[in-house]
Short mmCIF file of C-alpha atoms and ligand atoms in Angstrom, two decimals:
data_model
loop_
_atom_site.label_atom_id
_atom_site.label_comp_id
_atom_site.label_asym_id
_atom_site.label_seq_id
_atom_site.Cartn_x
_atom_site.Cartn_y
_atom_site.Cartn_z
CA MET A 26 -5.98 41.85 4.15
CA LEU A 27 -7.32 39.59 1.38
CA THR A 28 -4.80 41.02 -1.06
CA GLU A 29 -1.95 40.32 1.38
CA ILE A 30 -3.08 36.71 1.83
CA ALA A 31 -3.33 36.33 -1.95
CA ILE A 32 0.19 37.77 -2.37
CA LEU A 33 1.51 35.41 0.35
CA PHE A 34 -0.04 32.37 -1.36
CA ALA A 35 1.20 33.47 -4.77
CA SER A 36 4.75 33.98 -3.41
CA VAL A 37 4.77 30.56 -1.70
CA GLY A 38 3.42 29.03 -4.93
CA ILE A 39 6.08 30.70 -7.06
CA LEU A 40 8.86 29.67 -4.65
CA ALA A 41 7.59 26.07 -4.65
CA ILE A 42 7.52 26.01 -8.48
CA LEU A 43 11.06 27.41 -8.63
CA PHE A 44 12.25 24.87 -6.06
CA ILE A 45 10.71 21.96 -7.97
CA LYS A 46 12.14 23.26 -11.27
CA TYR A 47 15.55 23.51 -9.63
CA LYS A 48 15.30 19.95 -8.28
CA TYR A 49 14.20 18.63 -11.68
CA GLY A 50 17.20 20.36 -13.28
CA TYR A 51 19.63 18.16 -11.31
CA TRP A 52 20.61 15.67 -14.02
CA LYS A 53 20.74 18.35 -16.72
CA ARG A 54 23.15 20.40 -14.58
CA ARG A 55 25.28 17.30 -14.11
CA ASN A 56 25.20 16.44 -17.79
CA VAL A 57 23.65 13.03 -17.21
CA PRO A 58 21.04 11.81 -19.75
CA TYR A 59 17.69 11.62 -17.99
CA LEU A 60 13.98 10.98 -18.39
CA GLU A 61 11.75 14.04 -18.24
CA PRO A 62 9.89 14.03 -14.87
CA THR A 63 6.42 15.24 -13.93
CA PHE A 64 5.49 16.56 -10.50
CA PRO A 65 4.72 15.05 -7.98
CA THR A 66 5.77 11.45 -8.78
CA GLY A 67 8.76 12.30 -11.00
CA ASN A 68 9.30 9.35 -13.35
CA ASN A 69 7.38 6.83 -11.29
CA THR A 70 4.16 5.70 -12.91
CA SER A 71 2.59 4.57 -9.67
CA PHE A 72 0.81 7.29 -7.71
CA PHE A 73 0.04 5.06 -4.71
CA PRO A 74 2.82 2.48 -4.36
CA LYS A 75 1.91 -0.51 -2.17
CA GLY A 76 5.08 -0.81 -0.15
CA VAL A 77 8.41 0.74 0.67
CA ALA A 78 10.01 1.05 -2.74
CA VAL A 79 9.38 1.42 -6.46
CA GLY A 80 8.80 -1.70 -8.54
CA LYS A 81 8.28 -2.67 -12.16
CA VAL A 82 8.85 0.87 -13.39
CA THR A 83 12.60 0.30 -12.98
CA GLN A 84 12.41 -2.19 -15.89
CA TYR A 85 10.98 0.65 -17.98
CA PHE A 86 13.89 2.91 -16.90
CA TYR A 87 16.34 0.18 -17.85
CA ASN A 88 14.77 -0.40 -21.27
CA GLU A 89 14.54 3.33 -22.07
CA PHE A 90 18.23 3.97 -21.33
CA LYS A 91 19.33 0.73 -22.97
CA ALA A 92 17.48 1.72 -26.18
CA ARG A 93 19.59 4.91 -26.17
CA GLY A 94 22.78 2.85 -25.82
CA LEU A 95 23.53 4.25 -22.33
CA LYS A 96 25.23 2.64 -19.31
CA ILE A 97 23.75 5.06 -16.80
CA GLY A 98 20.76 7.38 -16.74
CA GLY A 99 19.04 9.79 -14.40
CA VAL A 100 15.45 9.62 -13.18
CA PHE A 101 13.45 11.28 -10.42
CA LEU A 102 11.37 9.56 -7.79
CA GLY A 103 9.17 12.31 -6.45
CA ILE A 104 11.61 15.20 -6.59
CA ASP A 105 14.68 13.15 -5.63
CA PRO A 106 17.27 12.36 -8.31
CA ASN A 107 18.12 8.65 -8.70
CA LEU A 108 20.87 7.20 -10.86
CA VAL A 109 20.00 4.01 -12.77
CA LEU A 110 22.90 1.64 -13.47
CA LEU A 111 22.70 -0.59 -16.54
CA ASP A 112 26.18 -2.08 -16.71
CA PRO A 113 26.43 -5.29 -14.61
CA GLU A 114 30.10 -4.49 -13.94
CA ASP A 115 29.17 -1.07 -12.49
CA VAL A 116 26.51 -2.79 -10.38
CA ARG A 117 29.02 -5.29 -8.99
CA THR A 118 31.55 -2.52 -8.37
CA ILE A 119 29.25 -0.51 -6.14
CA LEU A 120 27.79 -3.57 -4.38
CA ILE A 121 31.09 -5.32 -3.71
CA LYS A 122 34.40 -3.58 -4.46
CA ASP A 123 33.38 -0.01 -3.60
CA PHE A 124 30.68 -0.98 -1.11
CA ASN A 125 32.04 1.48 1.46
CA SER A 126 30.86 4.35 -0.73
CA PHE A 127 27.37 2.79 -1.05
CA VAL A 128 26.57 1.33 2.35
CA ASP A 129 23.00 2.57 2.78
CA ARG A 130 19.72 1.88 0.99
CA GLY A 131 17.90 5.08 1.82
CA ILE A 132 14.64 3.19 2.33
CA TYR A 133 12.24 5.10 4.54
CA MET A 134 12.22 4.70 8.31
CA THR A 135 11.15 6.81 11.25
CA LYS A 136 12.28 6.30 14.82
CA THR A 137 8.71 7.19 15.90
CA ASP A 138 7.68 3.66 14.78
CA PRO A 139 10.00 0.76 15.75
CA MET A 140 8.40 -1.36 13.02
CA THR A 141 10.17 0.76 10.39
CA VAL A 142 13.65 0.45 11.94
CA HIS A 143 15.32 -2.82 10.92
CA MET A 144 18.12 -4.23 8.82
CA ILE A 145 16.55 -3.26 5.49
CA THR A 146 16.33 0.42 6.50
CA GLN A 147 19.16 0.88 9.03
CA GLN A 148 22.12 3.00 8.01
CA GLY A 149 25.88 3.22 8.56
CA SER A 150 27.25 1.92 11.85
CA GLU A 151 23.78 1.05 13.13
CA TRP A 152 23.34 -1.33 10.18
CA ARG A 153 26.90 -2.71 10.52
CA ASN A 154 26.31 -3.58 14.19
CA ALA A 155 23.02 -5.27 13.37
CA ARG A 156 24.49 -7.25 10.48
CA VAL A 157 27.33 -8.57 12.67
CA LYS A 158 24.86 -9.48 15.41
CA TYR A 159 22.42 -11.36 13.16
CA THR A 160 24.77 -13.09 10.74
CA SER A 161 25.19 -16.05 13.10
CA VAL A 162 21.40 -16.33 13.39
CA PHE A 163 21.25 -17.15 9.66
CA SER A 164 24.25 -19.53 9.49
CA SER A 165 23.87 -22.86 7.70
CA ALA A 166 24.12 -24.63 11.08
CA LYS A 167 21.06 -22.66 12.26
CA MET A 168 19.26 -23.45 9.01
CA LYS A 169 19.78 -27.15 9.58
CA MET A 170 18.43 -26.70 13.08
CA MET A 171 15.22 -25.22 11.65
CA TYR A 172 14.85 -27.66 8.79
CA ASP A 173 12.69 -30.20 10.65
CA THR A 174 10.35 -27.52 11.98
CA MET A 175 9.89 -26.16 8.46
CA LYS A 176 9.30 -29.64 7.07
CA GLN A 177 6.72 -30.21 9.77
CA CYS A 178 4.91 -27.02 8.68
CA PHE A 179 4.52 -28.48 5.20
CA THR A 180 2.34 -31.24 6.63
CA ASN A 181 -0.20 -28.52 7.56
CA MET A 182 -0.77 -28.01 3.84
CA ILE A 183 -1.58 -31.65 3.03
CA PRO A 184 -5.26 -31.78 4.20
CA THR A 185 -6.04 -28.64 2.15
CA LEU A 186 -4.40 -29.99 -1.02
CA ASP A 187 -5.88 -33.48 -0.51
CA ASP A 188 -9.34 -32.04 -0.13
CA SER A 189 -8.94 -29.80 -3.21
CA ALA A 190 -7.62 -32.77 -5.21
CA GLU A 191 -10.49 -35.00 -4.19
CA ARG A 192 -13.14 -32.39 -4.93
CA LYS A 193 -11.28 -31.18 -8.08
CA LEU A 194 -11.26 -27.62 -6.74
CA ASP A 195 -9.23 -24.76 -8.18
CA VAL A 196 -6.64 -23.74 -5.61
CA ASP A 197 -5.64 -20.11 -5.00
CA VAL A 198 -1.93 -20.87 -5.09
CA PHE A 199 -0.48 -17.67 -3.65
CA GLU A 200 -2.84 -17.87 -0.67
CA THR A 201 -1.86 -21.53 -0.11
CA MET A 202 1.87 -20.83 -0.38
CA ALA A 203 1.52 -17.77 1.86
CA CYS A 204 -0.23 -19.91 4.49
CA PHE A 205 2.71 -22.34 4.39
CA THR A 206 5.41 -19.64 4.54
CA THR A 207 3.51 -17.83 7.31
CA ASP A 208 3.32 -21.05 9.37
CA SER A 209 6.98 -21.74 8.66
CA VAL A 210 8.20 -18.22 9.47
CA GLY A 211 5.94 -18.09 12.53
CA ALA A 212 7.31 -21.39 13.85
CA THR A 213 11.00 -20.83 13.08
CA ILE A 214 11.24 -17.13 13.82
CA LEU A 215 8.66 -16.46 16.51
CA GLY A 216 8.06 -19.95 17.84
CA VAL A 217 4.30 -19.67 17.39
CA GLU A 218 1.88 -22.04 15.72
CA CYS A 219 0.13 -19.82 13.20
CA ASN A 220 -2.48 -22.38 12.07
CA SER A 221 -2.96 -20.53 8.78
CA PHE A 222 -4.48 -23.59 7.07
CA LYS A 223 -6.87 -24.47 9.86
CA ASP A 224 -8.24 -20.95 10.26
CA PRO A 225 -8.42 -18.69 7.17
CA ASP A 226 -8.58 -15.73 9.53
CA ALA A 227 -5.60 -16.82 11.67
CA GLU A 228 -3.84 -13.88 13.31
CA PHE A 229 -0.46 -13.99 11.52
CA ARG A 230 -1.89 -14.68 8.06
CA ARG A 231 -4.31 -11.80 8.63
CA LEU A 232 -1.42 -9.53 9.64
CA GLY A 233 0.64 -10.53 6.58
CA ARG A 234 -2.31 -10.02 4.25
CA HIS A 235 -3.06 -6.68 5.86
CA PHE A 236 0.55 -5.45 5.54
CA PHE A 237 0.95 -6.36 1.85
CA GLU A 238 -2.57 -6.07 0.48
CA GLN A 239 -4.87 -3.82 2.47
CA PHE A 240 -4.43 -0.07 2.38
CA SER A 241 -7.02 2.45 3.53
CA PRO A 242 -6.99 5.90 1.88
CA ILE A 243 -4.99 7.15 4.91
CA ASP A 244 -2.43 4.31 4.54
CA ARG A 245 -2.07 5.14 0.85
CA THR A 246 -1.55 8.81 1.59
CA ARG A 247 1.13 7.88 4.13
CA LEU A 248 2.85 5.62 1.58
CA PHE A 249 2.64 8.39 -1.02
CA MET A 250 4.27 10.83 1.41
CA THR A 251 7.03 8.49 2.59
CA VAL A 252 7.97 7.40 -0.95
CA TYR A 253 7.79 10.83 -2.63
CA PHE A 254 8.52 13.24 0.24
CA PRO A 255 10.65 11.20 2.67
CA ASP A 256 12.41 14.15 4.29
CA LEU A 257 9.20 15.98 5.08
CA SER A 258 7.57 12.71 6.23
CA LYS A 259 10.46 12.06 8.60
CA LYS A 260 10.08 15.52 10.10
CA LEU A 261 6.38 14.84 10.58
CA GLY A 262 7.06 11.35 12.01
CA ILE A 263 4.82 9.65 9.43
CA THR A 264 5.03 5.83 9.41
CA ASN A 265 4.59 3.63 6.35
CA VAL A 266 3.26 0.65 8.30
CA GLN A 267 -0.50 0.42 8.76
CA LYS A 268 -1.36 1.44 12.35
CA GLU A 269 -3.40 -1.70 13.03
CA VAL A 270 -0.53 -3.94 11.87
CA SER A 271 1.93 -2.09 14.15
CA LYS A 272 -0.37 -2.31 17.13
CA GLN A 273 -1.01 -6.03 16.81
CA PHE A 274 2.54 -7.06 15.96
CA ILE A 275 4.08 -5.03 18.81
CA LYS A 276 1.66 -6.55 21.31
CA LEU A 277 2.38 -10.07 20.04
CA ILE A 278 6.14 -9.68 20.38
CA GLU A 279 6.00 -7.91 23.74
CA ASP A 280 3.70 -10.57 25.20
CA THR A 281 5.81 -13.46 23.84
CA VAL A 282 9.13 -12.04 25.08
CA GLU A 283 7.67 -11.24 28.48
CA TYR A 284 6.19 -14.75 28.79
CA ARG A 285 9.45 -16.44 27.79
CA GLU A 286 11.59 -14.31 30.08
CA LYS A 287 9.25 -14.78 33.05
CA ASN A 288 8.91 -18.54 32.58
CA ASN A 289 12.44 -19.21 31.37
CA VAL A 290 11.10 -20.76 28.15
CA SER A 291 13.71 -21.73 25.58
CA ARG A 292 12.84 -22.69 21.99
CA LYS A 293 14.66 -23.45 18.73
CA ASP A 294 13.68 -20.21 17.00
CA PHE A 295 15.07 -16.78 16.08
CA LEU A 296 13.26 -15.01 18.89
CA ASP A 297 15.02 -17.29 21.36
CA MET A 298 18.37 -16.35 19.82
CA LEU A 299 17.48 -12.66 20.12
CA ILE A 300 16.42 -13.07 23.77
CA LYS A 301 19.72 -14.85 24.46
CA LEU A 302 21.66 -12.05 22.72
CA LYS A 303 19.78 -9.56 24.91
CA LYS A 304 20.61 -11.54 28.07
CA SER A 305 24.28 -11.88 27.08
CA GLY A 306 24.65 -8.10 27.38
CA GLU A 307 24.39 -7.27 23.64
CA GLN A 308 22.77 -3.91 23.04
CA LEU A 309 19.31 -5.12 22.12
CA ASP A 310 16.17 -3.48 23.41
CA MET A 311 12.52 -4.32 22.84
CA ASP A 312 12.19 -1.81 19.96
CA GLU A 313 15.02 -3.53 18.12
CA ILE A 314 13.54 -7.00 18.69
CA ILE A 315 10.24 -5.69 17.32
CA GLY A 316 11.78 -4.10 14.20
CA GLN A 317 14.03 -7.03 13.33
CA THR A 318 11.43 -9.75 13.92
CA PHE A 319 8.95 -7.74 11.84
CA VAL A 320 11.33 -7.60 8.89
CA PHE A 321 12.20 -11.30 9.22
CA PHE A 322 8.48 -12.06 9.26
CA THR A 323 7.49 -9.88 6.28
CA ALA A 324 10.61 -10.52 4.15
CA GLY A 325 10.37 -14.17 5.09
CA PHE A 326 6.91 -15.10 3.87
CA GLU A 327 5.90 -12.87 0.93
CA THR A 328 8.95 -13.30 -1.34
CA SER A 329 9.14 -17.08 -0.85
CA ALA A 330 5.39 -17.44 -1.43
CA THR A 331 5.73 -15.50 -4.70
CA THR A 332 8.59 -17.63 -6.05
CA SER A 333 6.81 -20.86 -5.06
CA THR A 334 3.55 -19.69 -6.67
CA MET A 335 5.11 -18.62 -9.95
CA THR A 336 7.26 -21.77 -10.18
CA LEU A 337 4.19 -23.97 -9.69
CA PHE A 338 2.32 -21.95 -12.32
CA GLU A 339 5.16 -22.46 -14.81
CA LEU A 340 5.39 -26.18 -13.99
CA ALA A 341 1.66 -26.57 -14.64
CA GLU A 342 2.17 -24.95 -18.05
CA ASN A 343 5.28 -27.08 -18.83
CA LYS A 344 4.41 -30.73 -18.31
CA GLU A 345 7.80 -31.96 -19.50
CA ALA A 346 9.68 -29.81 -16.96
CA GLN A 347 7.26 -30.91 -14.23
CA ASP A 348 7.81 -34.62 -15.01
CA ARG A 349 11.59 -34.09 -15.08
CA LEU A 350 11.55 -32.29 -11.76
CA ARG A 351 9.29 -34.93 -10.17
CA GLU A 352 11.67 -37.65 -11.31
CA GLU A 353 14.55 -35.85 -9.60
CA VAL A 354 12.51 -35.42 -6.42
CA ILE A 355 11.36 -39.07 -6.28
CA ARG A 356 14.88 -40.34 -7.02
CA THR A 357 16.25 -38.17 -4.21
CA PHE A 358 13.64 -39.43 -1.75
CA GLU A 359 14.43 -43.04 -2.73
CA GLU A 360 18.16 -42.52 -2.30
CA ASN A 361 17.51 -41.25 1.23
CA ASN A 362 15.25 -43.99 2.61
CA ASN A 363 12.11 -42.16 1.57
CA ASP A 364 13.09 -39.11 3.52
CA LEU A 365 14.49 -35.78 2.45
CA THR A 366 17.48 -34.53 4.41
CA TYR A 367 18.62 -30.91 4.36
CA GLU A 368 21.66 -31.86 2.27
CA SER A 369 19.70 -33.91 -0.26
CA LEU A 370 17.08 -31.16 -0.64
CA MET A 371 19.71 -28.52 -1.27
CA GLY A 372 21.59 -30.86 -3.64
CA MET A 373 18.74 -31.21 -6.20
CA LYS A 374 20.13 -29.50 -9.28
CA TYR A 375 17.07 -29.13 -11.48
CA LEU A 376 14.99 -27.97 -8.51
CA GLY A 377 17.61 -25.27 -7.90
CA GLN A 378 17.45 -24.21 -11.55
CA ALA A 379 13.64 -24.02 -11.46
CA VAL A 380 13.72 -21.82 -8.35
CA ASP A 381 16.39 -19.58 -9.92
CA GLU A 382 14.04 -18.82 -12.82
CA TRP A 383 11.60 -16.82 -10.68
CA PRO A 384 13.45 -14.19 -8.61
CA PRO A 385 10.67 -12.10 -7.02
CA VAL A 386 12.35 -8.72 -6.42
CA THR A 387 12.11 -5.96 -9.07
CA THR A 388 14.81 -3.62 -7.81
CA PHE A 389 16.84 -2.51 -4.81
CA PRO A 390 18.59 0.77 -4.04
CA ARG A 391 21.82 2.09 -2.61
CA VAL A 392 22.77 5.57 -1.42
CA CYS A 393 26.15 7.10 -2.15
CA VAL A 394 27.64 7.99 1.25
CA GLN A 395 30.75 9.83 0.00
CA ASP A 396 31.43 11.52 -3.35
CA TYR A 397 32.36 8.77 -5.79
CA LYS A 398 33.97 8.67 -9.23
CA PHE A 399 33.00 5.74 -11.43
CA PRO A 400 36.05 3.90 -12.79
CA GLY A 401 36.59 4.81 -16.45
CA SER A 402 34.11 7.71 -16.38
CA ASP A 403 34.17 11.43 -15.56
CA LEU A 404 30.98 11.24 -13.57
CA ILE A 405 31.25 12.09 -9.89
CA VAL A 406 28.28 10.72 -7.99
CA GLU A 407 27.53 13.17 -5.20
CA LYS A 408 27.16 12.08 -1.60
CA GLY A 409 23.46 11.53 -0.89
CA THR A 410 22.56 10.43 -4.45
CA LYS A 411 20.32 7.39 -4.67
CA VAL A 412 21.32 4.61 -7.05
CA LEU A 413 18.79 2.11 -8.41
CA ILE A 414 19.72 -1.42 -9.43
CA PRO A 415 17.09 -2.33 -12.06
CA VAL A 416 17.09 -6.05 -11.28
CA LEU A 417 14.03 -6.94 -13.37
CA GLY A 418 15.42 -5.04 -16.37
CA LEU A 419 18.77 -6.85 -16.14
CA HIS A 420 17.20 -10.27 -15.58
CA ARG A 421 14.91 -9.86 -18.58
CA ASP A 422 17.41 -8.36 -21.01
CA PRO A 423 17.53 -10.60 -24.12
CA ASP A 424 21.22 -9.69 -24.63
CA TYR A 425 21.96 -11.67 -21.46
CA TYR A 426 19.08 -14.13 -21.34
CA PRO A 427 17.70 -15.03 -24.81
CA ASP A 428 13.90 -15.20 -24.94
CA PRO A 429 13.75 -13.85 -21.36
CA GLU A 430 9.98 -14.08 -20.89
CA LYS A 431 10.07 -17.82 -21.54
CA TRP A 432 10.39 -19.89 -18.37
CA ASN A 433 13.42 -22.06 -19.01
CA PRO A 434 15.31 -23.58 -16.02
CA ASP A 435 17.90 -24.98 -18.42
CA ARG A 436 19.37 -21.51 -18.82
CA PHE A 437 20.66 -21.96 -15.26
CA GLY A 438 22.26 -25.34 -16.00
CA ASP A 439 25.72 -23.93 -16.51
CA ARG A 440 25.20 -20.25 -15.94
CA ASN A 441 28.02 -17.95 -16.89
CA PRO A 442 28.87 -16.16 -13.59
CA LYS A 443 29.52 -12.98 -15.58
CA LEU A 444 25.83 -12.70 -16.48
CA PRO A 445 23.90 -10.25 -14.30
CA TYR A 446 21.95 -12.16 -11.68
CA PHE A 447 21.03 -10.43 -8.44
CA PRO A 448 18.00 -12.21 -6.93
CA PHE A 449 19.36 -11.63 -3.42
CA GLY A 450 21.45 -8.52 -4.12
CA ASP A 451 25.20 -8.85 -3.72
CA GLY A 452 28.13 -7.86 -1.53
CA PRO A 453 28.21 -7.27 2.23
CA ARG A 454 24.62 -6.02 2.26
CA ASN A 455 23.06 -8.88 0.30
CA CYS A 456 19.96 -10.71 1.57
CA ILE A 457 20.77 -12.20 4.95
CA GLY A 458 17.86 -14.64 4.61
CA SER A 459 18.74 -16.16 1.22
CA ARG A 460 19.57 -19.63 2.62
CA TYR A 461 16.43 -19.60 4.70
CA ALA A 462 14.33 -18.56 1.68
CA ILE A 463 15.74 -21.20 -0.64
CA MET A 464 15.25 -23.94 1.93
CA GLN A 465 11.64 -22.88 2.50
CA ILE A 466 10.77 -22.70 -1.21
CA LYS A 467 12.44 -26.04 -1.96
CA ILE A 468 10.66 -27.81 0.90
CA ALA A 469 7.30 -26.68 -0.50
CA LEU A 470 8.05 -27.50 -4.13
CA ALA A 471 9.72 -30.89 -3.56
CA ASN A 472 6.96 -32.14 -1.28
CA ILE A 473 4.17 -30.89 -3.52
CA LEU A 474 5.67 -32.47 -6.64
CA ARG A 475 6.22 -35.76 -4.88
CA ASN A 476 2.55 -35.98 -3.89
CA TYR A 477 0.60 -34.09 -6.55
CA ARG A 478 0.43 -33.41 -10.28
CA VAL A 479 -0.04 -29.69 -10.84
CA LEU A 480 -2.43 -28.70 -13.64
CA PRO A 481 -3.57 -25.39 -15.16
CA SER A 482 -6.91 -23.97 -14.04
CA PRO A 483 -9.38 -22.13 -16.27
CA LEU A 484 -9.84 -19.61 -13.45
CA THR A 485 -6.38 -18.09 -14.01
CA GLU A 486 -6.79 -15.15 -16.35
CA GLN A 487 -3.85 -15.18 -18.73
CA PRO A 488 -1.59 -13.54 -19.67
CA LEU A 489 -0.47 -12.76 -16.13
CA GLU A 490 0.68 -9.17 -15.67
CA ILE A 491 2.98 -7.81 -12.98
CA ASP A 492 1.35 -5.31 -10.64
CA PRO A 493 3.28 -2.04 -11.26
CA ASP A 494 2.61 -0.76 -7.72
CA THR A 495 4.52 -3.44 -5.81
CA PHE A 496 8.18 -3.92 -5.07
CA VAL A 497 7.99 -7.74 -4.81
CA ILE A 498 6.68 -9.10 -8.11
CA ARG A 499 2.97 -9.79 -7.71
CA THR A 500 0.64 -10.59 -10.57
CA ILE A 501 -2.49 -8.49 -10.90
CA GLN A 502 -4.52 -11.65 -11.60
CA ARG A 503 -4.77 -14.35 -8.97
CA VAL A 504 -3.07 -17.65 -9.83
CA TYR A 505 -5.26 -20.75 -9.57
CA LEU A 506 -4.14 -24.32 -10.24
CA LYS A 507 -5.58 -27.80 -9.89
CA PHE A 508 -3.80 -30.45 -7.82
CA GLU A 509 -4.15 -34.17 -8.63
CA LYS A 510 -3.06 -36.64 -5.96
CA ILE A 511 -0.38 -39.16 -6.98
CA HIS A 512 -1.17 -42.52 -5.34
C1 LIG B 23 12.94 -15.58 -2.21
C2 LIG B 23 13.07 -14.92 -1.09
C3 LIG B 23 13.86 -13.65 -0.91
C4 LIG B 23 14.37 -12.79 -1.84
C5 LIG B 23 14.29 -12.90 -3.35
C6 LIG B 23 15.03 -11.73 -1.12
C7 LIG B 23 15.69 -10.67 -1.74
C8 LIG B 23 16.37 -9.69 -1.07
C9 LIG B 23 17.07 -8.61 -1.72
C10 LIG B 23 17.18 -8.38 -3.22
C11 LIG B 23 17.61 -7.85 -0.74
C12 LIG B 23 18.46 -6.59 -0.94
C13 LIG B 23 19.90 -7.02 -1.13
C14 LIG B 23 20.83 -5.89 -1.44
O1 LIG B 23 20.50 -4.72 -1.19
O2 LIG B 23 21.96 -6.18 -1.94
C15 LIG B 23 17.26 -8.44 0.54
C16 LIG B 23 17.65 -7.96 1.77
C17 LIG B 23 17.25 -8.52 2.95
N1 LIG B 23 16.50 -9.64 3.13
FE1 LIG B 23 15.80 -10.86 1.68
N2 LIG B 23 14.93 -11.96 0.22
C18 LIG B 23 14.23 -13.13 0.40
C19 LIG B 23 13.93 -13.73 1.60
C20 LIG B 23 14.30 -13.27 2.82
C21 LIG B 23 14.07 -13.95 4.08
C22 LIG B 23 13.44 -15.32 4.19
C23 LIG B 23 14.53 -13.13 5.06
C24 LIG B 23 14.56 -13.35 6.56
C25 LIG B 23 13.96 -14.30 7.20
C26 LIG B 23 15.08 -11.95 4.43
C27 LIG B 23 15.63 -10.90 5.09
C28 LIG B 23 16.30 -9.85 4.48
C29 LIG B 23 16.97 -8.80 5.21
C30 LIG B 23 17.00 -8.63 6.74
C31 LIG B 23 17.58 -7.98 4.26
C32 LIG B 23 18.45 -6.75 4.56
C33 LIG B 23 19.90 -7.22 4.72
C34 LIG B 23 20.87 -6.10 5.07
O3 LIG B 23 20.60 -4.95 4.76
O4 LIG B 23 21.92 -6.42 5.65
N3 LIG B 23 14.93 -12.07 3.07
N4 LIG B 23 16.50 -9.56 0.30
#
């Protein structure tokens, strides 16, 4: 009996090794230059990624292939082959012109958890229907409608910054920006007052922190499985959202929708628009409301908080740029009767350039949905192949952006549109929330600069390094700054 069990194990082991070897032979068989993978993570360097997708490692892929003079290269994430595109023209072609062959992202979702099913992960016609439905929710008219609410949320930050300025405290900038973006997203999307500044343990801030920063060994194992073995994970119904986060968020949304429907409450927020869509006969059930509001909440606060944090850090290090930006802000306020309208905020040129210098996303993927031949090449990309856009690699390539590590908003003064720049993706599946994000970041930066001088803090350990495990750029070290009130 023991011998038979040993033979069974040995056979399964040998079959598994042969299967993995076969999978790792994919790019060789297709004659595509590739990086040698190692089981189980393939070419990813991060064993326990903290999120849904790979991150900084894509810059390494980009640099490796670029050093070999290549325009495309093959890598493996887990055992799945991924094609890395280096040529900005190829990137634009698949995102825009030949979008129909690359509609999906292939980011993990499972129907067993509604929190994982939303616009980022939806595929094919399901995604198309959602995109049509929600495009109007993000129109510039709707942004203007939310502008005052967002501006109001900024005032929540003032007592904290005033107090820190008076007591000369070092401020944890990401935490402060995340409290603002959480309040703002909570108010404009869910119509709730999050009170993140008043209560450090406020429910929504706690949820956001939990989702992006706190992973138990079980959560990490789930993330490992869903990133490296998505097909098996799907069969097993494994979710990549922490159970506690799911439970709390679902309850919050269900209770709010039920309350509003029962009491006929109408508000100027996204949830209200979704409830109205549901009432108007659109196909929209509670699971969909949960998934979409969850992605608006998570995509809405973390990325904007990162860009705001890093821009403030750079401004503290570059006094001249800070003074120049403050001058523009004060002039704009003065020209508008000491107020800041939506139009005047969006019209500030140097502010726009400063924000453009810190795009927070490292990469985004596409999946080939029908066999595709690249123009001017013999390569046929097979249906089902994942394609990685190495955004960080492209944005920090000195051939396009000289001295790329130096923060220099002037490089966006008269940017050549041919240069690769994909902070919000591109084409029909670009970021639906880009207007919202820019408005939110600009409100924070303009109002801070008008009221405070931002200074470096000795508590920030430099040089700052990007955490390799995250998909949105996060520094390993916390960023602290000092704020000095301008009277
Ligand atoms: C600085 C802030 C932000 C950045 C840098 C950012 C970046 C991105 C990127 C790179 C993509 C993928 C685009 C592609 O595949 O072509 C994306 C998609 C998306 N983003 Fe954002 N985003 C930001 C803020 C927001 C906000 C505020 C929201 C919503 C409130 C949002 C909602 C979404 C959604 C729903 C998608 C999926 C769109 C689709 O598949 O149709 N994002 N974002």
